[in-house]
Amino acid sequence: AQSVSQHNHHVILSEAASLELGCNYSYGGTVNLFWYVQYPGQHLQLLLKYFSGDPLVKGIKGFEAEFIKSKFSFNLRKPSVQWSDTAEYFCAVNPYNFNKFYFGSGTKLNVKP
Amino acid sequence: DVKVTQSSRYLVKRTGEKVFLECVQDMDHENMFWYRQDPGLGLRLIYFSYDVKMKEKGDIPEGYSVSREKKERFSLILESASTNQTSMYLCASSPTGQGNQPQHFGDGTRLSIL
């Protein structure tokens, strides 16, 4: 079965610190990759997505992610976090031409002002 | 903008009751999904549907069934609710194709089974 691993379950940072959240997946074929964010009390929203091309993708709110095929990884980064980035972040993998999505267990980010 | 609407934000039911969770999307998406979200476990797929009257089991279908009589509506049914089904339930939709379109999520239904 496919699996998606997010090794950091809870991350606490101060404002202006840099962020990197790890995501690894087990599927060996072509994949589409996503990061979603869930702010407190809100629905999941798309942060960014990778389908093909440049492995460094930029999303909303200054987030970016890098797809490293050889490592089966899609790590999320932000150079300088803000208090408003406090949320839970989910990595998702969608095998190409397949309608199912596989989600990681999520990482809760707490940014201290 | 895509709108996925779940009928209730909060729901309290009793053990043994039959429970219906409703989800409606307004973007003519072919695919619809039901997940449950539990702390530390992320989102786990219960069922999904890729067309009207079509359904496929996800990773944790036991104790649940679904209904999709119209393209825009996807219902999750707890046949006989049990306390271990207390959870946050999320509905999502996406267009069909090469799967390179993201899912759009509803606000969720927090269901408590007493």
mmCIF file of N, CA, C and O in Angstrom, chain B residues 2 7 11 16 24-25 32 73 79 85 96 103 106 108-110:
data_model
loop_
_atom_site.group_PDB
_atom_site.id
_atom_site.type_symbol
_atom_site.label_atom_id
_atom_site.label_comp_id
_atom_site.label_asym_id
_atom_site.label_seq_id
_atom_site.Cartn_x
_atom_site.Cartn_y
_atom_site.Cartn_z
ATOM 1 N N VAL B 2 -14.508 27.008 -6.100
ATOM 2 C CA VAL B 2 -15.187 25.762 -5.761
ATOM 3 C C VAL B 2 -15.750 25.823 -4.355
ATOM 4 O O VAL B 2 -15.095 26.306 -3.434
ATOM 5 N N SER B 7 -23.299 19.448 5.389
ATOM 6 C CA SER B 7 -24.574 19.892 5.949
ATOM 7 C C SER B 7 -24.474 20.342 7.399
ATOM 8 O O SER B 7 -25.204 21.238 7.819
ATOM 9 N N LEU B 11 -22.246 17.513 15.107
ATOM 10 C CA LEU B 11 -23.358 16.577 15.180
ATOM 11 C C LEU B 11 -23.127 15.665 16.366
ATOM 12 O O LEU B 11 -22.005 15.167 16.565
ATOM 13 N N GLY B 16 -25.666 3.202 18.003
ATOM 14 C CA GLY B 16 -26.712 2.412 17.368
ATOM 15 C C GLY B 16 -27.569 3.174 16.382
ATOM 16 O O GLY B 16 -28.288 2.560 15.580
ATOM 17 N N VAL B 24 -22.277 18.489 -0.604
ATOM 18 C CA VAL B 24 -22.680 18.996 -1.920
ATOM 19 C C VAL B 24 -21.553 19.856 -2.480
ATOM 20 O O VAL B 24 -20.991 20.682 -1.768
ATOM 21 N N GLN B 25 -21.247 19.655 -3.764
ATOM 22 C CA GLN B 25 -20.256 20.511 -4.422
ATOM 23 C C GLN B 25 -20.891 21.165 -5.641
ATOM 24 O O GLN B 25 -21.792 20.609 -6.262
ATOM 25 N N MET B 32 -15.720 12.499 -5.853
ATOM 26 C CA MET B 32 -16.011 12.977 -4.508
ATOM 27 C C MET B 32 -15.493 11.961 -3.506
ATOM 28 O O MET B 32 -15.420 10.756 -3.788
ATOM 29 N N ARG B 73 -23.911 15.522 -5.170
ATOM 30 C CA ARG B 73 -24.172 15.153 -3.772
ATOM 31 C C ARG B 73 -23.584 13.782 -3.460
ATOM 32 O O ARG B 73 -23.775 12.818 -4.191
ATOM 33 N N GLU B 79 -24.102 3.080 9.435
ATOM 34 C CA GLU B 79 -25.268 2.186 9.524
ATOM 35 C C GLU B 79 -25.757 2.024 10.952
ATOM 36 O O GLU B 79 -26.950 2.033 11.225
ATOM 37 N N GLN B 85 -16.454 5.777 16.115
ATOM 38 C CA GLN B 85 -16.659 6.581 14.909
ATOM 39 C C GLN B 85 -16.746 8.074 15.232
ATOM 40 O O GLN B 85 -16.993 8.897 14.339
ATOM 41 N N THR B 96 -12.102 14.948 -12.753
ATOM 42 C CA THR B 96 -11.412 13.754 -13.216
ATOM 43 C C THR B 96 -10.329 14.136 -14.204
ATOM 44 O O THR B 96 -10.113 15.312 -14.479
ATOM 45 N N GLN B 103 -7.694 18.382 -4.714
ATOM 46 C CA GLN B 103 -9.000 18.221 -4.106
ATOM 47 C C GLN B 103 -9.407 19.528 -3.425
ATOM 48 O O GLN B 103 -8.573 20.283 -2.946
ATOM 49 N N GLY B 106 -14.526 20.497 2.107
ATOM 50 C CA GLY B 106 -15.532 21.183 2.903
ATOM 51 C C GLY B 106 -14.969 21.545 4.273
ATOM 52 O O GLY B 106 -13.831 21.234 4.592
ATOM 53 N N GLY B 108 -15.852 20.376 7.100
ATOM 54 C CA GLY B 108 -15.807 19.249 8.026
ATOM 55 C C GLY B 108 -17.032 19.174 8.921
ATOM 56 O O GLY B 108 -17.695 20.181 9.199
ATOM 57 N N THR B 109 -17.322 17.949 9.353
ATOM 58 C CA THR B 109 -18.383 17.704 10.339
ATOM 59 C C THR B 109 -17.741 17.011 11.519
ATOM 60 O O THR B 109 -17.162 15.932 11.364
ATOM 61 N N ARG B 110 -17.838 17.661 12.676
ATOM 62 C CA ARG B 110 -17.302 17.016 13.880
ATOM 63 C C ARG B 110 -18.437 16.192 14.488
ATOM 64 O O ARG B 110 -19.416 16.744 14.981
#
